[in-house]
PDB file of C-alpha atoms in Angstrom:
ATOM      1  CA  MET N   1       0.029  -0.066   0.106  1.00  0.00           C
ATOM      2  CA  LYS N   2       1.560   3.240  -1.030  1.00  0.00           C
ATOM      3  CA  ILE N   3       0.088   6.463   0.466  1.00  0.00           C
ATOM      4  CA  LEU N   4       0.981   9.965  -1.105  1.00  0.00           C
ATOM      5  CA  ILE N   5       0.735  12.808   1.240  1.00  0.00           C
ATOM      6  CA  VAL N   6       1.523  15.854  -0.692  1.00  0.00           C
ATOM      7  CA  GLY N   7       2.297  19.024   1.277  1.00  0.00           C
ATOM      8  CA  HIS N   8       4.734  21.292   3.377  1.00  0.00           C
ATOM      9  CA  PHE N   9       5.765  19.601   6.453  1.00  0.00           C
ATOM     10  CA  SER N  10       8.482  20.272   8.806  1.00  0.00           C
ATOM     11  CA  GLU N  11      10.809  17.056   9.371  1.00  0.00           C
ATOM     12  CA  SER N  12       9.549  16.853  12.633  1.00  0.00           C
ATOM     13  CA  ALA N  13       6.001  16.240  11.534  1.00  0.00           C
ATOM     14  CA  GLN N  14       6.984  14.386   8.481  1.00  0.00           C
ATOM     15  CA  SER N  15       8.560  11.823  11.034  1.00  0.00           C
ATOM     16  CA  LYS N  16       5.293  11.991  13.477  1.00  0.00           C
ATOM     17  CA  ILE N  17       3.022  11.669  10.256  1.00  0.00           C
ATOM     18  CA  THR N  18       4.904   8.561   9.020  1.00  0.00           C
ATOM     19  CA  GLY N  19       5.224   6.861  12.140  1.00  0.00           C
ATOM     20  CA  HIS N  20       1.622   6.776  12.857  1.00  0.00           C
ATOM     21  CA  PHE N  21       0.881   4.688   9.847  1.00  0.00           C
ATOM     22  CA  PRO N  22       1.255   0.865   9.681  1.00  0.00           C
ATOM     23  CA  GLN N  23       4.985  -0.117   9.193  1.00  0.00           C
ATOM     24  CA  ASP N  24       4.161  -2.125   6.403  1.00  0.00           C
ATOM     25  CA  TRP N  25       2.523   0.627   4.484  1.00  0.00           C
ATOM     26  CA  ASN N  26       5.015   3.104   2.159  1.00  0.00           C
ATOM     27  CA  VAL N  27       3.819   6.666   3.146  1.00  0.00           C
ATOM     28  CA  VAL N  28       5.742   8.956   1.057  1.00  0.00           C
ATOM     29  CA  ILE N  29       5.461  12.888   1.969  1.00  0.00           C
ATOM     30  CA  VAL N  30       6.470  15.305  -0.881  1.00  0.00           C
ATOM     31  CA  PRO N  31       5.928  19.187  -1.546  1.00  0.00           C
ATOM     32  CA  PRO N  32       4.166  19.920  -4.403  1.00  0.00           C
ATOM     33  CA  GLY N  33       6.183  19.847  -7.722  1.00  0.00           C
ATOM     34  CA  GLU N  34       8.073  17.308  -9.614  1.00  0.00           C
ATOM     35  CA  GLU N  35       8.810  15.057  -7.009  1.00  0.00           C
ATOM     36  CA  MET N  36       5.197  14.579  -6.626  1.00  0.00           C
ATOM     37  CA  LEU N  37       4.633  13.638 -10.058  1.00  0.00           C
ATOM     38  CA  GLN N  38       7.309  10.735  -9.517  1.00  0.00           C
ATOM     39  CA  HIS N  39       5.232   9.217  -7.061  1.00  0.00           C
ATOM     40  CA  ILE N  40       1.559   9.622  -8.140  1.00  0.00           C
ATOM     41  CA  ALA N  41       1.761   7.021 -10.748  1.00  0.00           C
ATOM     42  CA  ASP N  42       1.938   3.969  -8.460  1.00  0.00           C
ATOM     43  CA  CYS N  43       0.156   5.445  -5.329  1.00  0.00           C
ATOM     44  CA  GLN N  44      -3.161   3.799  -4.123  1.00  0.00           C
ATOM     45  CA  VAL N  45      -4.032   6.598  -1.945  1.00  0.00           C
ATOM     46  CA  LEU N  46      -3.467  10.464  -2.221  1.00  0.00           C
ATOM     47  CA  ILE N  47      -3.780  12.921   0.628  1.00  0.00           C
ATOM     48  CA  PRO N  48      -3.803  16.262  -1.123  1.00  0.00           C
ATOM     49  CA  GLU N  49      -3.024  19.269   1.263  1.00  0.00           C
ATOM     50  CA  HIS N  50      -1.535  21.892  -0.940  1.00  0.00           C
ATOM     51  CA  ILE N  51      -2.782  20.869  -4.245  1.00  0.00           C
ATOM     52  CA  GLN N  52      -5.454  20.793  -6.881  1.00  0.00           C
ATOM     53  CA  VAL N  53      -6.500  17.372  -7.704  1.00  0.00           C
ATOM     54  CA  ASP N  54      -7.867  17.879 -11.298  1.00  0.00           C
ATOM     55  CA  HIS N  55      -8.480  15.535 -14.331  1.00  0.00           C
ATOM     56  CA  SER N  56      -4.752  16.199 -15.428  1.00  0.00           C
ATOM     57  CA  LEU N  57      -3.311  14.953 -12.325  1.00  0.00           C
ATOM     58  CA  LEU N  58      -5.608  11.991 -11.929  1.00  0.00           C
ATOM     59  CA  ALA N  59      -4.612  10.679 -15.459  1.00  0.00           C
ATOM     60  CA  LYS N  60      -1.460  10.057 -14.142  1.00  0.00           C
ATOM     61  CA  ALA N  61      -2.615   8.125 -11.215  1.00  0.00           C
ATOM     62  CA  LYS N  62      -3.414   4.736 -12.920  1.00  0.00           C
ATOM     63  CA  GLN N  63      -3.239   2.888  -9.337  1.00  0.00           C
ATOM     64  CA  LEU N  64      -5.193   5.155  -7.172  1.00  0.00           C
ATOM     65  CA  LYS N  65      -8.114   4.202  -5.350  1.00  0.00           C
ATOM     66  CA  LEU N  66      -9.050   7.080  -2.615  1.00  0.00           C
ATOM     67  CA  VAL N  67      -8.359  10.495  -2.523  1.00  0.00           C
ATOM     68  CA  GLN N  68      -8.627  11.607   1.108  1.00  0.00           C
ATOM     69  CA  THR N  69      -9.118  15.074   2.380  1.00  0.00           C
ATOM     70  CA  GLY N  70      -9.415  16.706   5.642  1.00  0.00           C
ATOM     71  CA  ALA N  71     -12.443  18.823   6.181  1.00  0.00           C
ATOM     72  CA  GLY N  72     -12.048  20.740   3.117  1.00  0.00           C
ATOM     73  CA  TYR N  73     -12.339  19.126  -0.588  1.00  0.00           C
ATOM     74  CA  ASP N  74     -12.797  22.577  -2.637  1.00  0.00           C
ATOM     75  CA  ASN N  75      -9.302  21.472  -4.122  1.00  0.00           C
ATOM     76  CA  VAL N  76     -10.629  17.950  -5.610  1.00  0.00           C
ATOM     77  CA  ASP N  77     -12.484  17.442  -8.852  1.00  0.00           C
ATOM     78  CA  ILE N  78     -15.075  14.887  -7.353  1.00  0.00           C
ATOM     79  CA  SER N  79     -16.799  14.331 -10.856  1.00  0.00           C
ATOM     80  CA  ALA N  80     -13.134  13.447 -12.375  1.00  0.00           C
ATOM     81  CA  CYS N  81     -12.554  11.231  -9.391  1.00  0.00           C
ATOM     82  CA  THR N  82     -15.963   9.254  -9.927  1.00  0.00           C
ATOM     83  CA  GLN N  83     -15.767   9.279 -13.716  1.00  0.00           C
ATOM     84  CA  LEU N  84     -12.024   7.192 -13.306  1.00  0.00           C
ATOM     85  CA  GLY N  85     -13.383   4.867 -10.402  1.00  0.00           C
ATOM     86  CA  ILE N  86     -11.932   6.741  -7.708  1.00  0.00           C
ATOM     87  CA  TRP N  87     -13.352   7.256  -4.041  1.00  0.00           C
ATOM     88  CA  VAL N  88     -13.235  10.388  -2.484  1.00  0.00           C
ATOM     89  CA  ALA N  89     -13.670  11.159   1.074  1.00  0.00           C
ATOM     90  CA  ASN N  90     -13.130  13.832   3.595  1.00  0.00           C
ATOM     91  CA  ALA N  91     -12.584  13.885   7.309  1.00  0.00           C
ATOM     92  CA  SER N  92     -15.724  15.627   8.415  1.00  0.00           C
ATOM     93  CA  GLY N  93     -16.195  16.512  11.827  1.00  0.00           C
ATOM     94  CA  VAL N  94     -12.810  15.405  12.813  1.00  0.00           C
ATOM     95  CA  ASN N  95     -11.362  19.093  13.776  1.00  0.00           C
ATOM     96  CA  ALA N  96     -14.785  20.224  14.873  1.00  0.00           C
ATOM     97  CA  GLN N  97     -13.702  20.770  18.290  1.00  0.00           C
ATOM     98  CA  ALA N  98     -10.356  22.364  17.374  1.00  0.00           C
ATOM     99  CA  VAL N  99     -12.486  25.007  14.941  1.00  0.00           C
ATOM    100  CA  ALA N 100     -15.123  25.622  17.425  1.00  0.00           C
ATOM    101  CA  GLU N 101     -12.690  26.601  20.313  1.00  0.00           C
ATOM    102  CA  HIS N 102     -10.776  28.694  17.850  1.00  0.00           C
ATOM    103  CA  VAL N 103     -13.732  30.589  16.993  1.00  0.00           C
ATOM    104  CA  MET N 104     -14.632  30.957  20.630  1.00  0.00           C
ATOM    105  CA  ALA N 105     -10.898  32.183  21.493  1.00  0.00           C
ATOM    106  CA  LEU N 106     -11.268  34.722  18.386  1.00  0.00           C
ATOM    107  CA  ILE N 107     -14.623  36.352  19.700  1.00  0.00           C
ATOM    108  CA  LEU N 108     -13.411  36.564  23.425  1.00  0.00           C
ATOM    109  CA  SER N 109     -10.034  38.063  22.296  1.00  0.00           C
ATOM    110  CA  TYR N 110     -12.047  40.551  20.052  1.00  0.00           C
ATOM    111  CA  TYR N 111     -14.625  41.779  22.600  1.00  0.00           C
ATOM    112  CA  LYS N 112     -12.233  41.562  25.568  1.00  0.00           C
ATOM    113  CA  ASN N 113      -9.538  43.487  23.210  1.00  0.00           C
ATOM    114  CA  ILE N 114      -6.979  41.044  24.209  1.00  0.00           C
ATOM    115  CA  PRO N 115      -4.542  41.776  21.600  1.00  0.00           C
ATOM    116  CA  PHE N 116      -4.497  45.605  22.351  1.00  0.00           C
ATOM    117  CA  LEU N 117      -4.179  44.803  26.184  1.00  0.00           C
ATOM    118  CA  ASP N 118      -1.359  42.729  25.486  1.00  0.00           C
ATOM    119  CA  ARG N 119       0.559  45.198  23.625  1.00  0.00           C
ATOM    120  CA  PHE N 120      -0.392  48.028  26.068  1.00  0.00           C
ATOM    121  CA  MET N 121       1.258  45.877  28.797  1.00  0.00           C
ATOM    122  CA  LYS N 122       4.233  44.554  26.915  1.00  0.00           C
ATOM    123  CA  ASN N 123       5.023  48.284  25.826  1.00  0.00           C
ATOM    124  CA  ARG N 124       5.148  49.018  29.642  1.00  0.00           C
ATOM    125  CA  LEU N 125       2.527  52.115  28.895  1.00  0.00           C
ATOM    126  CA  ASP N 126       0.931  53.790  32.126  1.00  0.00           C
ATOM    127  CA  GLU N 127      -2.022  52.050  33.424  1.00  0.00           C
ATOM    128  CA  ASN N 128      -3.657  55.438  34.332  1.00  0.00           C
ATOM    129  CA  GLN N 129      -4.022  56.448  30.687  1.00  0.00           C
ATOM    130  CA  LEU N 130      -5.555  53.005  29.836  1.00  0.00           C
ATOM    131  CA  GLU N 131      -8.281  53.757  27.426  1.00  0.00           C
ATOM    132  CA  TYR N 132     -10.167  50.781  25.680  1.00  0.00           C
ATOM    133  CA  THR N 133     -13.549  49.330  24.744  1.00  0.00           C
ATOM    134  CA  GLY N 134     -14.835  45.837  25.702  1.00  0.00           C
ATOM    135  CA  SER N 135     -18.013  44.031  25.834  1.00  0.00           C
ATOM    136  CA  GLU N 136     -19.771  41.243  27.564  1.00  0.00           C
ATOM    137  CA  LEU N 137     -21.109  38.349  25.145  1.00  0.00           C
ATOM    138  CA  GLU N 138     -24.237  37.468  27.394  1.00  0.00           C
ATOM    139  CA  ASP N 139     -27.547  38.253  25.246  1.00  0.00           C
ATOM    140  CA  LYS N 140     -25.281  38.817  22.082  1.00  0.00           C
ATOM    141  CA  THR N 141     -26.799  37.257  19.005  1.00  0.00           C
ATOM    142  CA  ILE N 142     -24.552  35.131  16.784  1.00  0.00           C
ATOM    143  CA  GLY N 143     -25.394  34.069  13.467  1.00  0.00           C
ATOM    144  CA  ILE N 144     -24.214  30.826  12.490  1.00  0.00           C
ATOM    145  CA  ILE N 145     -23.995  30.173   8.531  1.00  0.00           C
ATOM    146  CA  GLY N 146     -23.869  26.346   8.300  1.00  0.00           C
ATOM    147  CA  LEU N 147     -24.877  24.042  10.799  1.00  0.00           C
ATOM    148  CA  GLY N 148     -22.737  21.101  10.589  1.00  0.00           C
ATOM    149  CA  ALA N 149     -20.341  19.675  13.251  1.00  0.00           C
ATOM    150  CA  ILE N 150     -18.351  22.747  13.606  1.00  0.00           C
ATOM    151  CA  GLY N 151     -21.496  25.011  13.586  1.00  0.00           C
ATOM    152  CA  LYS N 152     -23.520  23.068  16.334  1.00  0.00           C
ATOM    153  CA  LYS N 153     -20.304  22.770  18.513  1.00  0.00           C
ATOM    154  CA  VAL N 154     -19.836  26.678  18.091  1.00  0.00           C
ATOM    155  CA  ALA N 155     -23.763  26.797  19.050  1.00  0.00           C
ATOM    156  CA  ALA N 156     -23.318  25.107  22.224  1.00  0.00           C
ATOM    157  CA  PHE N 157     -20.341  27.047  23.335  1.00  0.00           C
ATOM    158  CA  CYS N 158     -22.426  30.590  22.513  1.00  0.00           C
ATOM    159  CA  SER N 159     -25.238  29.015  24.195  1.00  0.00           C
ATOM    160  CA  ALA N 160     -23.500  28.053  27.453  1.00  0.00           C
ATOM    161  CA  LEU N 161     -22.169  31.950  27.542  1.00  0.00           C
ATOM    162  CA  GLY N 162     -25.614  33.235  27.518  1.00  0.00           C
ATOM    163  CA  MET N 163     -25.695  34.231  23.761  1.00  0.00           C
ATOM    164  CA  ASN N 164     -28.714  34.146  21.613  1.00  0.00           C
ATOM    165  CA  VAL N 165     -28.122  31.703  18.784  1.00  0.00           C
ATOM    166  CA  GLN N 166     -29.686  31.476  15.213  1.00  0.00           C
ATOM    167  CA  ALA N 167     -28.310  29.783  12.103  1.00  0.00           C
ATOM    168  CA  TYR N 168     -29.055  29.404   8.615  1.00  0.00           C
ATOM    169  CA  ALA N 169     -28.720  25.841   7.146  1.00  0.00           C
ATOM    170  CA  ARG N 170     -29.250  24.809   3.506  1.00  0.00           C
ATOM    171  CA  ASN N 171     -30.609  21.535   4.557  1.00  0.00           C
ATOM    172  CA  THR N 172     -34.138  22.324   5.337  1.00  0.00           C
ATOM    173  CA  ALA N 173     -34.394  18.933   7.545  1.00  0.00           C
ATOM    174  CA  VAL N 174     -32.577  20.994  10.336  1.00  0.00           C
ATOM    175  CA  SER N 175     -35.096  22.583  12.756  1.00  0.00           C
ATOM    176  CA  SER N 176     -34.945  25.002  15.667  1.00  0.00           C
ATOM    177  CA  ASP N 177     -34.343  23.400  19.037  1.00  0.00           C
ATOM    178  CA  GLY N 178     -33.792  24.752  22.580  1.00  0.00           C
ATOM    179  CA  VAL N 179     -30.439  26.114  21.591  1.00  0.00           C
ATOM    180  CA  VAL N 180     -30.479  27.069  18.285  1.00  0.00           C
ATOM    181  CA  LYS N 181     -33.165  29.209  16.205  1.00  0.00           C
ATOM    182  CA  ILE N 182     -33.331  28.238  12.233  1.00  0.00           C
ATOM    183  CA  THR N 183     -33.684  31.424  10.479  1.00  0.00           C
ATOM    184  CA  ASP N 184     -33.320  32.662   6.783  1.00  0.00           C
ATOM    185  CA  PHE N 185     -30.026  34.043   5.574  1.00  0.00           C
ATOM    186  CA  ASP N 186     -31.246  37.582   5.110  1.00  0.00           C
ATOM    187  CA  THR N 187     -32.666  37.862   8.602  1.00  0.00           C
ATOM    188  CA  LEU N 188     -29.480  36.245  10.138  1.00  0.00           C
ATOM    189  CA  ILE N 189     -26.992  38.718   8.261  1.00  0.00           C
ATOM    190  CA  SER N 190     -29.112  41.886   9.446  1.00  0.00           C
ATOM    191  CA  THR N 191     -29.933  40.922  12.797  1.00  0.00           C
ATOM    192  CA  SER N 192     -26.535  38.997  14.016  1.00  0.00           C
ATOM    193  CA  ASP N 193     -24.066  40.789  16.265  1.00  0.00           C
ATOM    194  CA  ILE N 194     -21.476  38.128  15.445  1.00  0.00           C
ATOM    195  CA  ILE N 195     -21.601  36.369  12.118  1.00  0.00           C
ATOM    196  CA  SER N 196     -19.495  33.013  11.922  1.00  0.00           C
ATOM    197  CA  VAL N 197     -19.390  31.215   8.691  1.00  0.00           C
ATOM    198  CA  HIS N 198     -19.178  27.484   8.692  1.00  0.00           C
ATOM    199  CA  VAL N 199     -19.976  26.311   5.188  1.00  0.00           C
ATOM    200  CA  SER N 200     -17.970  24.316   2.481  1.00  0.00           C
ATOM    201  CA  LEU N 201     -16.550  26.050  -0.437  1.00  0.00           C
ATOM    202  CA  ASN N 202     -18.550  25.288  -3.686  1.00  0.00           C
ATOM    203  CA  GLU N 203     -20.095  26.917  -6.216  1.00  0.00           C
ATOM    204  CA  GLN N 204     -22.968  27.827  -4.193  1.00  0.00           C
ATOM    205  CA  THR N 205     -20.886  29.354  -1.577  1.00  0.00           C
ATOM    206  CA  LYS N 206     -18.133  31.205  -3.567  1.00  0.00           C
ATOM    207  CA  GLN N 207     -17.971  34.572  -2.802  1.00  0.00           C
ATOM    208  CA  LEU N 208     -21.078  34.191  -0.530  1.00  0.00           C
ATOM    209  CA  ILE N 209     -20.261  37.152   1.464  1.00  0.00           C
ATOM    210  CA  ASN N 210     -20.011  39.906  -0.822  1.00  0.00           C
ATOM    211  CA  LYS N 211     -20.432  43.873  -0.877  1.00  0.00           C
ATOM    212  CA  ALA N 212     -24.218  43.566  -0.835  1.00  0.00           C
ATOM    213  CA  VAL N 213     -24.568  41.090   1.854  1.00  0.00           C
ATOM    214  CA  LEU N 214     -21.913  43.104   4.146  1.00  0.00           C
ATOM    215  CA  ALA N 215     -23.896  46.147   3.439  1.00  0.00           C
ATOM    216  CA  LYS N 216     -27.007  44.405   5.258  1.00  0.00           C
ATOM    217  CA  MET N 217     -24.678  43.462   8.380  1.00  0.00           C
ATOM    218  CA  LYS N 218     -25.049  45.894  11.400  1.00  0.00           C
ATOM    219  CA  ASN N 219     -22.191  48.470  11.701  1.00  0.00           C
ATOM    220  CA  SER N 220     -21.539  47.109  14.995  1.00  0.00           C
ATOM    221  CA  ALA N 221     -21.213  43.470  13.805  1.00  0.00           C
ATOM    222  CA  LEU N 222     -18.101  41.313  14.139  1.00  0.00           C
ATOM    223  CA  PHE N 223     -17.689  38.679  11.188  1.00  0.00           C
ATOM    224  CA  ILE N 224     -15.600  35.369  11.694  1.00  0.00           C
ATOM    225  CA  ASN N 225     -14.532  33.112   8.828  1.00  0.00           C
ATOM    226  CA  THR N 226     -12.601  30.148   9.927  1.00  0.00           C
ATOM    227  CA  ALA N 227     -14.113  27.788   6.826  1.00  0.00           C
ATOM    228  CA  ARG N 228     -12.378  28.814   3.375  1.00  0.00           C
ATOM    229  CA  GLY N 229     -11.181  32.319   2.123  1.00  0.00           C
ATOM    230  CA  GLY N 230     -12.982  31.981  -1.177  1.00  0.00           C
ATOM    231  CA  ILE N 231     -16.564  32.166   0.270  1.00  0.00           C
ATOM    232  CA  VAL N 232     -15.731  36.118   1.095  1.00  0.00           C
ATOM    233  CA  ASN N 233     -15.009  38.695  -1.201  1.00  0.00           C
ATOM    234  CA  GLN N 234     -11.822  39.895   0.687  1.00  0.00           C
ATOM    235  CA  THR N 235     -11.740  43.400  -1.490  1.00  0.00           C
ATOM    236  CA  ASP N 236     -15.225  44.022  -0.187  1.00  0.00           C
ATOM    237  CA  LEU N 237     -14.588  42.819   3.347  1.00  0.00           C
ATOM    238  CA  ILE N 238     -11.628  44.917   3.572  1.00  0.00           C
ATOM    239  CA  GLU N 239     -13.383  48.048   2.026  1.00  0.00           C
ATOM    240  CA  ALA N 240     -16.487  47.365   4.795  1.00  0.00           C
ATOM    241  CA  LEU N 241     -13.901  47.297   7.924  1.00  0.00           C
ATOM    242  CA  GLN N 242     -12.148  50.640   6.563  1.00  0.00           C
ATOM    243  CA  ASN N 243     -15.262  52.636   6.082  1.00  0.00           C
ATOM    244  CA  GLY N 244     -16.890  51.786   9.368  1.00  0.00           C
ATOM    245  CA  GLU N 245     -19.415  49.540   7.681  1.00  0.00           C
ATOM    246  CA  LEU N 246     -18.543  46.680   9.716  1.00  0.00           C
ATOM    247  CA  SER N 247     -17.004  46.837  13.222  1.00  0.00           C
ATOM    248  CA  GLY N 248     -14.315  44.129  13.027  1.00  0.00           C
ATOM    249  CA  ALA N 249     -13.404  40.685  11.651  1.00  0.00           C
ATOM    250  CA  CYS N 250     -11.752  37.734  12.844  1.00  0.00           C
ATOM    251  CA  LEU N 251     -10.099  35.622   9.962  1.00  0.00           C
ATOM    252  CA  ASP N 252      -8.187  32.329   9.914  1.00  0.00           C
ATOM    253  CA  VAL N 253      -8.794  31.717   6.243  1.00  0.00           C
ATOM    254  CA  TYR N 254      -7.895  34.061   2.976  1.00  0.00           C
ATOM    255  CA  GLU N 255      -8.530  33.863  -0.699  1.00  0.00           C
ATOM    256  CA  SER N 256      -4.529  33.424  -1.126  1.00  0.00           C
ATOM    257  CA  GLU N 257      -2.657  31.609   1.243  1.00  0.00           C
ATOM    258  CA  PRO N 258      -0.486  32.072   2.977  1.00  0.00           C
ATOM    259  CA  LEU N 259      -1.881  35.618   3.148  1.00  0.00           C
ATOM    260  CA  PRO N 260       0.616  38.033   1.438  1.00  0.00           C
ATOM    261  CA  LEU N 261       2.729  40.065   3.315  1.00  0.00           C
ATOM    262  CA  ASP N 262       1.569  43.027   1.848  1.00  0.00           C
ATOM    263  CA  SER N 263      -2.339  42.304   2.292  1.00  0.00           C
ATOM    264  CA  GLU N 264      -4.094  45.578   3.760  1.00  0.00           C
ATOM    265  CA  LEU N 265      -5.660  43.237   6.079  1.00  0.00           C
ATOM    266  CA  ARG N 266      -2.485  43.170   7.956  1.00  0.00           C
ATOM    267  CA  ASN N 267      -2.814  46.920   8.490  1.00  0.00           C
ATOM    268  CA  LEU N 268      -6.251  46.972   9.893  1.00  0.00           C
ATOM    269  CA  GLY N 269      -6.617  47.292  13.676  1.00  0.00           C
ATOM    270  CA  ASN N 270      -9.932  46.059  13.804  1.00  0.00           C
ATOM    271  CA  VAL N 271      -9.198  42.774  12.587  1.00  0.00           C
ATOM    272  CA  ILE N 272      -7.697  39.689  14.483  1.00  0.00           C
ATOM    273  CA  LEU N 273      -5.687  37.242  11.998  1.00  0.00           C
ATOM    274  CA  THR N 274      -4.686  33.827  12.198  1.00  0.00           C
ATOM    275  CA  PRO N 275      -2.665  31.776   9.676  1.00  0.00           C
ATOM    276  CA  HIS N 276      -5.093  28.814   8.844  1.00  0.00           C
ATOM    277  CA  THR N 277      -4.391  27.296  12.314  1.00  0.00           C
ATOM    278  CA  ALA N 278      -8.150  26.778  13.440  1.00  0.00           C
ATOM    279  CA  GLY N 279      -8.464  23.011  12.732  1.00  0.00           C
ATOM    280  CA  MET N 280      -4.778  22.099  14.447  1.00  0.00           C
ATOM    281  CA  PRO N 281      -5.567  21.023  17.849  1.00  0.00           C
ATOM    282  CA  ASP N 282      -1.756  21.127  18.825  1.00  0.00           C
ATOM    283  CA  GLY N 283      -0.243  23.615  16.659  1.00  0.00           C
ATOM    284  CA  ARG N 284       1.496  22.272  13.341  1.00  0.00           C
ATOM    285  CA  LYS N 285       2.935  19.207  15.150  1.00  0.00           C
ATOM    286  CA  PHE N 286       0.494  16.419  14.465  1.00  0.00           C
ATOM    287  CA  HIS N 287      -3.464  15.861  14.455  1.00  0.00           C
ATOM    288  CA  LYS N 288      -3.667  12.450  15.705  1.00  0.00           C
ATOM    289  CA  LYS N 289      -7.475  12.346  15.340  1.00  0.00           C
ATOM    290  CA  ARG N 290      -7.134  13.199  11.863  1.00  0.00           C
ATOM    291  CA  TYR N 291      -4.472  10.609  10.796  1.00  0.00           C
ATOM    292  CA  ASP N 292      -6.492   8.038  12.896  1.00  0.00           C
ATOM    293  CA  PHE N 293      -9.552   8.795  10.618  1.00  0.00           C
ATOM    294  CA  PHE N 294      -7.292   8.570   7.575  1.00  0.00           C
ATOM    295  CA  ILE N 295      -5.749   5.086   8.313  1.00  0.00           C
ATOM    296  CA  ALA N 296      -9.258   3.655   8.977  1.00  0.00           C
ATOM    297  CA  ASN N 297     -10.551   4.774   5.836  1.00  0.00           C
ATOM    298  CA  ILE N 298      -7.720   3.708   3.803  1.00  0.00           C
ATOM    299  CA  LYS N 299      -8.296   0.137   5.330  1.00  0.00           C
ATOM    300  CA  ARG N 300     -11.984   0.061   4.541  1.00  0.00           C
ATOM    301  CA  VAL N 301     -11.070   0.739   0.817  1.00  0.00           C
ATOM    302  CA  ALA N 302      -8.345  -1.620   0.800  1.00  0.00           C
ATOM    303  CA  ASN N 303     -10.855  -4.138   2.196  1.00  0.00           C
ATOM    304  CA  GLY N 304     -13.352  -3.300  -0.646  1.00  0.00           C
ATOM    305  CA  GLU N 305     -15.736  -1.483   1.721  1.00  0.00           C
ATOM    306  CA  VAL N 306     -17.232   2.318   1.486  1.00  0.00           C
ATOM    307  CA  PRO N 307     -15.245   4.741   2.893  1.00  0.00           C
ATOM    308  CA  GLU N 308     -16.762   6.569   5.527  1.00  0.00           C
ATOM    309  CA  SER N 309     -17.625  10.399   4.833  1.00  0.00           C
ATOM    310  CA  LYS N 310     -17.443   9.671   1.093  1.00  0.00           C
ATOM    311  CA  LEU N 311     -18.282  12.429  -1.132  1.00  0.00           C
ATOM    312  CA  ASN N 312     -19.045  10.667  -4.247  1.00  0.00           C
ATOM    313  CA  GLN N 313     -20.611   6.982  -5.072  1.00  0.00           C
ATOM    314  CA  LEU N 314     -18.847   4.566  -7.250  1.00  0.00           C
ATOM    315  CA  LEU N 315     -20.862   1.975  -9.492  1.00  0.00           C
TER     316      LEU N 315
END
């Protein structure tokens, strides 16, 4: 069994990843580029961390049986995989706890003004001159776009803090309960104090948050995105933040990653930025639950079974 993992990893991370797989499996970790193409032809499993899996790449993968992604799968041409008889599966929910905790950390950091206060203390400024704004979360309304595994955990955390929780879900089977009130998209956008995005990036959600949607938000609203950068028109978001049409934003994902050093987002005082780390429970070292899921799914496919959290159906 040959497993090809394509991405940028430190030597220590590579060692932990390869050491976690069964010893009789051939696990190869390479960065995107020519070396990847040397291994694609004879691998049975592809774990694409930082590449587009399109038809041209798949055509070179003659022995490929499974494309296994993390939570997101917008980099994979699922229809092309289906045509070629290749399973596609993601690891839905595996990083839900980590992402939900990250969202709460961002919300608390923003409303308690932690970045500002940290800089204030470290710059040894006179505490008698301290002026800053802060706010409690109780009775604030959070609007959650997408009520999957992550959205549900965020809802539970926010409810525990005394917040009003409303959500928009495309799945019409989802209904209001004691924690979450289901509402329509426009109502959520216009009435929420905090808006947090938890949907996949696809044709329906690409640039879902744009100038028109941002204009419907409260001027006092906080926008949070830990899902995918392409869900937001970043230029429109920056303009809204600069013009006071939006109070602030907390972002972990961007249209272009890594975030360019000259991005205007880095200059905005009403924005908290993290480098696409929300789903990493222990930093960049090793995500054990994620790779446990990968291994179990690879074994299913090797045994002729259907993978868990499949994204396509083979005949």
